[in-house]
């Protein structure tokens, strides 16, 4: 269908003639290089011995074997091989079980007239004074206008 070697038409023009979006055309996947395959074999062997090592530990292991490889390549090769460290991961977004989940009440509401829905927010503003500062804007969602602001 699309020939990258054809110099008479660019890839964009060929896509246009076929009625395809240029963004829907992708290059054919390329096989891994021999060097990467060697690294992947070494990674697999080391992973069976030390499954708790991540990309940094694997990079350090290959550096000790005089293989010049950086951490991003290790991350990519481990992702291709689907290798994950069994070490505990960070838990950054775990909600508290006792925290109540509030429903979004405006999800199915058609906002189509002025003063139908108003919104407000309380924001902490850092001041050089001794007391904390807060700003409370109040806006109309239909017109996207700021109605008032309290500080």
PDB file of N, CA and C in Angstrom, residues 70-148:
ATOM      1  N   UNK A  70      23.472   2.540  29.599  1.00  0.00           N
ATOM      2  CA  UNK A  70      22.894   3.509  30.528  1.00  0.00           C
ATOM      3  C   UNK A  70      21.577   2.991  31.107  1.00  0.00           C
ATOM      4  N   UNK A  71      21.057   3.718  32.081  1.00  0.00           N
ATOM      5  CA  UNK A  71      19.886   3.254  32.822  1.00  0.00           C
ATOM      6  C   UNK A  71      18.625   3.249  31.962  1.00  0.00           C
ATOM      7  N   UNK A  72      18.493   4.222  31.070  1.00  0.00           N
ATOM      8  CA  UNK A  72      17.289   4.267  30.231  1.00  0.00           C
ATOM      9  C   UNK A  72      17.210   3.056  29.306  1.00  0.00           C
ATOM     10  N   UNK A  73      18.346   2.610  28.810  1.00  0.00           N
ATOM     11  CA  UNK A  73      18.339   1.407  27.984  1.00  0.00           C
ATOM     12  C   UNK A  73      17.941   0.202  28.825  1.00  0.00           C
ATOM     13  N   UNK A  74      18.440   0.149  30.066  1.00  0.00           N
ATOM     14  CA  UNK A  74      18.055  -0.945  30.975  1.00  0.00           C
ATOM     15  C   UNK A  74      16.555  -0.930  31.214  1.00  0.00           C
ATOM     16  N   UNK A  75      15.993   0.260  31.461  1.00  0.00           N
ATOM     17  CA  UNK A  75      14.555   0.360  31.689  1.00  0.00           C
ATOM     18  C   UNK A  75      13.784  -0.146  30.477  1.00  0.00           C
ATOM     19  N   UNK A  76      14.214   0.254  29.274  1.00  0.00           N
ATOM     20  CA  UNK A  76      13.507  -0.161  28.062  1.00  0.00           C
ATOM     21  C   UNK A  76      13.615  -1.663  27.845  1.00  0.00           C
ATOM     22  N   UNK A  77      14.807  -2.218  28.019  1.00  0.00           N
ATOM     23  CA  UNK A  77      14.984  -3.655  27.814  1.00  0.00           C
ATOM     24  C   UNK A  77      14.213  -4.457  28.860  1.00  0.00           C
ATOM     25  N   UNK A  78      14.204  -3.983  30.098  1.00  0.00           N
ATOM     26  CA  UNK A  78      13.431  -4.686  31.131  1.00  0.00           C
ATOM     27  C   UNK A  78      11.937  -4.604  30.824  1.00  0.00           C
ATOM     28  N   UNK A  79      11.491  -3.468  30.272  1.00  0.00           N
ATOM     29  CA  UNK A  79      10.085  -3.326  29.892  1.00  0.00           C
ATOM     30  C   UNK A  79       9.744  -4.275  28.739  1.00  0.00           C
ATOM     31  N   UNK A  80      10.647  -4.386  27.750  1.00  0.00           N
ATOM     32  CA  UNK A  80      10.432  -5.303  26.621  1.00  0.00           C
ATOM     33  C   UNK A  80      10.366  -6.741  27.116  1.00  0.00           C
ATOM     34  N   UNK A  81      11.227  -7.085  28.072  1.00  0.00           N
ATOM     35  CA  UNK A  81      11.269  -8.452  28.600  1.00  0.00           C
ATOM     36  C   UNK A  81      10.220  -8.694  29.680  1.00  0.00           C
ATOM     37  N   UNK A  82       9.498  -7.630  30.051  1.00  0.00           N
ATOM     38  CA  UNK A  82       8.475  -7.696  31.101  1.00  0.00           C
ATOM     39  C   UNK A  82       9.069  -8.156  32.431  1.00  0.00           C
ATOM     40  N   UNK A  83      10.241  -7.629  32.761  1.00  0.00           N
ATOM     41  CA  UNK A  83      10.895  -7.921  34.034  1.00  0.00           C
ATOM     42  C   UNK A  83      10.565  -6.816  35.023  1.00  0.00           C
ATOM     43  N   UNK A  84      10.045  -7.186  36.170  1.00  0.00           N
ATOM     44  CA  UNK A  84       9.745  -6.242  37.237  1.00  0.00           C
ATOM     45  C   UNK A  84      10.473  -6.676  38.494  1.00  0.00           C
ATOM     46  N   UNK A  85      10.997  -5.716  39.201  1.00  0.00           N
ATOM     47  CA  UNK A  85      11.651  -6.018  40.466  1.00  0.00           C
ATOM     48  C   UNK A  85      10.608  -6.458  41.485  1.00  0.00           C
ATOM     49  N   UNK A  86      10.966  -7.427  42.323  1.00  0.00           N
ATOM     50  CA  UNK A  86      10.020  -7.878  43.345  1.00  0.00           C
ATOM     51  C   UNK A  86      10.159  -7.060  44.621  1.00  0.00           C
ATOM     52  N   UNK A  87      11.021  -6.035  44.605  1.00  0.00           N
ATOM     53  CA  UNK A  87      11.166  -5.156  45.765  1.00  0.00           C
ATOM     54  C   UNK A  87       9.894  -4.322  45.918  1.00  0.00           C
ATOM     55  N   UNK A  88       9.535  -3.951  47.144  1.00  0.00           N
ATOM     56  CA  UNK A  88       8.334  -3.135  47.344  1.00  0.00           C
ATOM     57  C   UNK A  88       8.430  -1.809  46.596  1.00  0.00           C
ATOM     58  N   UNK A  89       7.339  -1.406  45.989  1.00  0.00           N
ATOM     59  CA  UNK A  89       7.289  -0.157  45.239  1.00  0.00           C
ATOM     60  C   UNK A  89       6.723   0.951  46.114  1.00  0.00           C
ATOM     61  N   UNK A  90       6.888   2.190  45.685  1.00  0.00           N
ATOM     62  CA  UNK A  90       6.339   3.317  46.419  1.00  0.00           C
ATOM     63  C   UNK A  90       4.820   3.285  46.340  1.00  0.00           C
ATOM     64  N   UNK A  91       4.179   3.662  47.422  1.00  0.00           N
ATOM     65  CA  UNK A  91       2.717   3.724  47.479  1.00  0.00           C
ATOM     66  C   UNK A  91       2.333   5.190  47.629  1.00  0.00           C
ATOM     67  N   UNK A  92       2.279   5.885  46.507  1.00  0.00           N
ATOM     68  CA  UNK A  92       2.076   7.332  46.571  1.00  0.00           C
ATOM     69  C   UNK A  92       0.614   7.744  46.495  1.00  0.00           C
ATOM     70  N   UNK A  93      -0.241   6.960  45.908  1.00  0.00           N
ATOM     71  CA  UNK A  93      -1.629   7.380  45.702  1.00  0.00           C
ATOM     72  C   UNK A  93      -2.614   6.364  46.255  1.00  0.00           C
ATOM     73  N   UNK A  94      -2.384   5.889  47.442  1.00  0.00           N
ATOM     74  CA  UNK A  94      -3.277   4.915  48.058  1.00  0.00           C
ATOM     75  C   UNK A  94      -4.253   5.670  48.962  1.00  0.00           C
ATOM     76  N   UNK A  95      -5.559   5.654  48.651  1.00  0.00           N
ATOM     77  CA  UNK A  95      -6.504   6.381  49.496  1.00  0.00           C
ATOM     78  C   UNK A  95      -6.708   5.670  50.831  1.00  0.00           C
ATOM     79  N   UNK A  96      -7.039   6.458  51.829  1.00  0.00           N
ATOM     80  CA  UNK A  96      -7.335   5.894  53.144  1.00  0.00           C
ATOM     81  C   UNK A  96      -8.661   5.151  53.065  1.00  0.00           C
ATOM     82  N   UNK A  97      -8.775   3.957  53.639  1.00  0.00           N
ATOM     83  CA  UNK A  97     -10.018   3.186  53.520  1.00  0.00           C
ATOM     84  C   UNK A  97     -11.203   3.858  54.204  1.00  0.00           C
ATOM     85  N   UNK A  98     -10.952   4.690  55.220  1.00  0.00           N
ATOM     86  CA  UNK A  98     -12.071   5.324  55.916  1.00  0.00           C
ATOM     87  C   UNK A  98     -12.525   6.618  55.238  1.00  0.00           C
ATOM     88  N   UNK A  99     -11.804   7.050  54.203  1.00  0.00           N
ATOM     89  CA  UNK A  99     -12.171   8.289  53.524  1.00  0.00           C
ATOM     90  C   UNK A  99     -13.417   8.070  52.660  1.00  0.00           C
ATOM     91  N   UNK A 100     -14.406   8.938  52.834  1.00  0.00           N
ATOM     92  CA  UNK A 100     -15.646   8.820  52.079  1.00  0.00           C
ATOM     93  C   UNK A 100     -15.429   9.318  50.652  1.00  0.00           C
ATOM     94  N   UNK A 101     -15.975   8.611  49.676  1.00  0.00           N
ATOM     95  CA  UNK A 101     -15.887   9.006  48.278  1.00  0.00           C
ATOM     96  C   UNK A 101     -17.160   9.756  47.929  1.00  0.00           C
ATOM     97  N   UNK A 102     -17.010  11.014  47.530  1.00  0.00           N
ATOM     98  CA  UNK A 102     -18.158  11.848  47.211  1.00  0.00           C
ATOM     99  C   UNK A 102     -18.462  11.761  45.719  1.00  0.00           C
ATOM    100  N   UNK A 103     -19.732  11.584  45.349  1.00  0.00           N
ATOM    101  CA  UNK A 103     -20.076  11.504  43.927  1.00  0.00           C
ATOM    102  C   UNK A 103     -20.025  12.887  43.280  1.00  0.00           C
ATOM    103  N   UNK A 104     -19.741  12.919  41.980  1.00  0.00           N
ATOM    104  CA  UNK A 104     -19.742  14.171  41.226  1.00  0.00           C
ATOM    105  C   UNK A 104     -21.173  14.421  40.768  1.00  0.00           C
ATOM    106  N   UNK A 105     -21.842  15.372  41.392  1.00  0.00           N
ATOM    107  CA  UNK A 105     -23.272  15.574  41.185  1.00  0.00           C
ATOM    108  C   UNK A 105     -23.600  16.270  39.866  1.00  0.00           C
ATOM    109  N   UNK A 106     -22.635  16.892  39.225  1.00  0.00           N
ATOM    110  CA  UNK A 106     -22.908  17.624  37.986  1.00  0.00           C
ATOM    111  C   UNK A 106     -22.628  16.797  36.737  1.00  0.00           C
ATOM    112  N   UNK A 107     -22.308  15.526  36.890  1.00  0.00           N
ATOM    113  CA  UNK A 107     -21.905  14.718  35.744  1.00  0.00           C
ATOM    114  C   UNK A 107     -22.978  14.644  34.660  1.00  0.00           C
ATOM    115  N   UNK A 108     -24.211  14.407  35.028  1.00  0.00           N
ATOM    116  CA  UNK A 108     -25.276  14.236  34.033  1.00  0.00           C
ATOM    117  C   UNK A 108     -26.171  15.466  33.928  1.00  0.00           C
ATOM    118  N   UNK A 109     -25.759  16.575  34.537  1.00  0.00           N
ATOM    119  CA  UNK A 109     -26.565  17.785  34.529  1.00  0.00           C
ATOM    120  C   UNK A 109     -26.215  18.626  33.311  1.00  0.00           C
ATOM    121  N   UNK A 110     -27.236  19.012  32.543  1.00  0.00           N
ATOM    122  CA  UNK A 110     -27.028  19.889  31.392  1.00  0.00           C
ATOM    123  C   UNK A 110     -27.081  21.332  31.888  1.00  0.00           C
ATOM    124  N   UNK A 111     -25.960  22.012  31.854  1.00  0.00           N
ATOM    125  CA  UNK A 111     -25.879  23.397  32.320  1.00  0.00           C
ATOM    126  C   UNK A 111     -26.126  24.290  31.115  1.00  0.00           C
ATOM    127  N   UNK A 112     -27.322  24.900  31.048  1.00  0.00           N
ATOM    128  CA  UNK A 112     -27.689  25.618  29.832  1.00  0.00           C
ATOM    129  C   UNK A 112     -28.307  26.987  30.069  1.00  0.00           C
ATOM    130  N   UNK A 113     -28.323  27.503  31.293  1.00  0.00           N
ATOM    131  CA  UNK A 113     -28.872  28.834  31.541  1.00  0.00           C
ATOM    132  C   UNK A 113     -28.015  29.546  32.583  1.00  0.00           C
ATOM    133  N   UNK A 114     -28.029  30.872  32.578  1.00  0.00           N
ATOM    134  CA  UNK A 114     -27.229  31.621  33.551  1.00  0.00           C
ATOM    135  C   UNK A 114     -27.684  31.353  34.980  1.00  0.00           C
ATOM    136  N   UNK A 115     -26.761  31.414  35.885  1.00  0.00           N
ATOM    137  CA  UNK A 115     -26.994  31.208  37.316  1.00  0.00           C
ATOM    138  C   UNK A 115     -27.547  29.822  37.638  1.00  0.00           C
ATOM    139  N   UNK A 116     -27.347  28.872  36.749  1.00  0.00           N
ATOM    140  CA  UNK A 116     -27.802  27.507  36.998  1.00  0.00           C
ATOM    141  C   UNK A 116     -26.850  26.804  37.959  1.00  0.00           C
ATOM    142  N   UNK A 117     -25.559  26.973  37.735  1.00  0.00           N
ATOM    143  CA  UNK A 117     -24.551  26.340  38.590  1.00  0.00           C
ATOM    144  C   UNK A 117     -23.489  27.376  38.932  1.00  0.00           C
ATOM    145  N   UNK A 118     -23.208  27.462  40.215  1.00  0.00           N
ATOM    146  CA  UNK A 118     -22.125  28.306  40.692  1.00  0.00           C
ATOM    147  C   UNK A 118     -21.066  27.410  41.307  1.00  0.00           C
ATOM    148  N   UNK A 119     -19.843  27.882  41.313  1.00  0.00           N
ATOM    149  CA  UNK A 119     -18.774  27.110  41.918  1.00  0.00           C
ATOM    150  C   UNK A 119     -17.915  27.985  42.795  1.00  0.00           C
ATOM    151  N   UNK A 120     -17.258  27.360  43.743  1.00  0.00           N
ATOM    152  CA  UNK A 120     -16.345  28.104  44.610  1.00  0.00           C
ATOM    153  C   UNK A 120     -15.173  27.205  44.975  1.00  0.00           C
ATOM    154  N   UNK A 121     -14.138  27.838  45.467  1.00  0.00           N
ATOM    155  CA  UNK A 121     -12.946  27.115  45.865  1.00  0.00           C
ATOM    156  C   UNK A 121     -12.265  27.908  46.969  1.00  0.00           C
ATOM    157  N   UNK A 122     -11.612  27.226  47.855  1.00  0.00           N
ATOM    158  CA  UNK A 122     -10.839  27.885  48.901  1.00  0.00           C
ATOM    159  C   UNK A 122      -9.379  27.532  48.659  1.00  0.00           C
ATOM    160  N   UNK A 123      -8.569  28.542  48.455  1.00  0.00           N
ATOM    161  CA  UNK A 123      -7.173  28.331  48.131  1.00  0.00           C
ATOM    162  C   UNK A 123      -6.291  29.050  49.139  1.00  0.00           C
ATOM    163  N   UNK A 124      -5.310  28.358  49.634  1.00  0.00           N
ATOM    164  CA  UNK A 124      -4.344  28.957  50.554  1.00  0.00           C
ATOM    165  C   UNK A 124      -3.356  29.780  49.751  1.00  0.00           C
ATOM    166  N   UNK A 125      -3.117  31.007  50.208  1.00  0.00           N
ATOM    167  CA  UNK A 125      -2.160  31.893  49.559  1.00  0.00           C
ATOM    168  C   UNK A 125      -1.071  32.205  50.571  1.00  0.00           C
ATOM    169  N   UNK A 126       0.137  31.929  50.213  1.00  0.00           N
ATOM    170  CA  UNK A 126       1.245  32.171  51.139  1.00  0.00           C
ATOM    171  C   UNK A 126       1.571  33.663  51.167  1.00  0.00           C
ATOM    172  N   UNK A 127       1.547  34.220  52.355  1.00  0.00           N
ATOM    173  CA  UNK A 127       1.835  35.639  52.541  1.00  0.00           C
ATOM    174  C   UNK A 127       3.070  35.804  53.415  1.00  0.00           C
ATOM    175  N   UNK A 128       3.681  36.976  53.330  1.00  0.00           N
ATOM    176  CA  UNK A 128       4.835  37.247  54.182  1.00  0.00           C
ATOM    177  C   UNK A 128       4.407  37.658  55.583  1.00  0.00           C
ATOM    178  N   UNK A 129       3.123  37.875  55.783  1.00  0.00           N
ATOM    179  CA  UNK A 129       2.623  38.271  57.092  1.00  0.00           C
ATOM    180  C   UNK A 129       2.595  37.066  58.020  1.00  0.00           C
ATOM    181  N   UNK A 130       2.277  37.306  59.263  1.00  0.00           N
ATOM    182  CA  UNK A 130       2.290  36.235  60.253  1.00  0.00           C
ATOM    183  C   UNK A 130       1.078  35.316  60.166  1.00  0.00           C
ATOM    184  N   UNK A 131      -0.017  35.789  59.587  1.00  0.00           N
ATOM    185  CA  UNK A 131      -1.223  34.969  59.527  1.00  0.00           C
ATOM    186  C   UNK A 131      -1.381  34.381  58.122  1.00  0.00           C
ATOM    187  N   UNK A 132      -2.035  33.227  58.010  1.00  0.00           N
ATOM    188  CA  UNK A 132      -2.225  32.631  56.679  1.00  0.00           C
ATOM    189  C   UNK A 132      -3.267  33.403  55.883  1.00  0.00           C
ATOM    190  N   UNK A 133      -3.132  33.386  54.584  1.00  0.00           N
ATOM    191  CA  UNK A 133      -4.084  34.061  53.714  1.00  0.00           C
ATOM    192  C   UNK A 133      -4.822  33.054  52.864  1.00  0.00           C
ATOM    193  N   UNK A 134      -6.095  33.301  52.647  1.00  0.00           N
ATOM    194  CA  UNK A 134      -6.924  32.437  51.824  1.00  0.00           C
ATOM    195  C   UNK A 134      -7.674  33.299  50.828  1.00  0.00           C
ATOM    196  N   UNK A 135      -7.932  32.771  49.661  1.00  0.00           N
ATOM    197  CA  UNK A 135      -8.779  33.448  48.698  1.00  0.00           C
ATOM    198  C   UNK A 135      -9.924  32.511  48.348  1.00  0.00           C
ATOM    199  N   UNK A 136     -11.132  33.080  48.241  1.00  0.00           N
ATOM    200  CA  UNK A 136     -12.327  32.284  47.960  1.00  0.00           C
ATOM    201  C   UNK A 136     -13.017  32.884  46.736  1.00  0.00           C
ATOM    202  N   UNK A 137     -12.781  32.367  45.548  1.00  0.00           N
ATOM    203  CA  UNK A 137     -13.493  32.877  44.375  1.00  0.00           C
ATOM    204  C   UNK A 137     -14.856  32.196  44.233  1.00  0.00           C
ATOM    205  N   UNK A 138     -15.794  32.917  43.675  1.00  0.00           N
ATOM    206  CA  UNK A 138     -17.131  32.392  43.402  1.00  0.00           C
ATOM    207  C   UNK A 138     -17.422  32.708  41.946  1.00  0.00           C
ATOM    208  N   UNK A 139     -17.728  31.687  41.126  1.00  0.00           N
ATOM    209  CA  UNK A 139     -17.931  31.937  39.709  1.00  0.00           C
ATOM    210  C   UNK A 139     -19.168  31.232  39.190  1.00  0.00           C
ATOM    211  N   UNK A 140     -19.646  31.766  38.064  1.00  0.00           N
ATOM    212  CA  UNK A 140     -20.805  31.230  37.365  1.00  0.00           C
ATOM    213  C   UNK A 140     -20.285  30.308  36.264  1.00  0.00           C
ATOM    214  N   UNK A 141     -20.666  29.048  36.279  1.00  0.00           N
ATOM    215  CA  UNK A 141     -20.136  28.079  35.328  1.00  0.00           C
ATOM    216  C   UNK A 141     -20.639  28.301  33.914  1.00  0.00           C
ATOM    217  N   UNK A 142     -21.854  28.809  33.761  1.00  0.00           N
ATOM    218  CA  UNK A 142     -22.414  28.980  32.420  1.00  0.00           C
ATOM    219  C   UNK A 142     -21.622  30.020  31.636  1.00  0.00           C
ATOM    220  N   UNK A 143     -21.383  31.172  32.257  1.00  0.00           N
ATOM    221  CA  UNK A 143     -20.680  32.260  31.578  1.00  0.00           C
ATOM    222  C   UNK A 143     -19.178  32.215  31.823  1.00  0.00           C
ATOM    223  N   UNK A 144     -18.748  31.336  32.706  1.00  0.00           N
ATOM    224  CA  UNK A 144     -17.352  31.240  33.115  1.00  0.00           C
ATOM    225  C   UNK A 144     -16.846  32.603  33.586  1.00  0.00           C
ATOM    226  N   UNK A 145     -17.669  33.234  34.426  1.00  0.00           N
ATOM    227  CA  UNK A 145     -17.349  34.564  34.942  1.00  0.00           C
ATOM    228  C   UNK A 145     -17.101  34.493  36.438  1.00  0.00           C
ATOM    229  N   UNK A 146     -16.159  35.286  36.884  1.00  0.00           N
ATOM    230  CA  UNK A 146     -15.895  35.406  38.309  1.00  0.00           C
ATOM    231  C   UNK A 146     -16.927  36.354  38.901  1.00  0.00           C
ATOM    232  N   UNK A 147     -17.738  35.859  39.838  1.00  0.00           N
ATOM    233  CA  UNK A 147     -18.787  36.671  40.447  1.00  0.00           C
ATOM    234  C   UNK A 147     -18.184  37.541  41.545  1.00  0.00           C
ATOM    235  N   UNK A 148     -17.431  36.933  42.446  1.00  0.00           N
ATOM    236  CA  UNK A 148     -16.807  37.696  43.522  1.00  0.00           C
ATOM    237  C   UNK A 148     -15.600  36.932  44.037  1.00  0.00           C
TER     238      UNK A 148
END
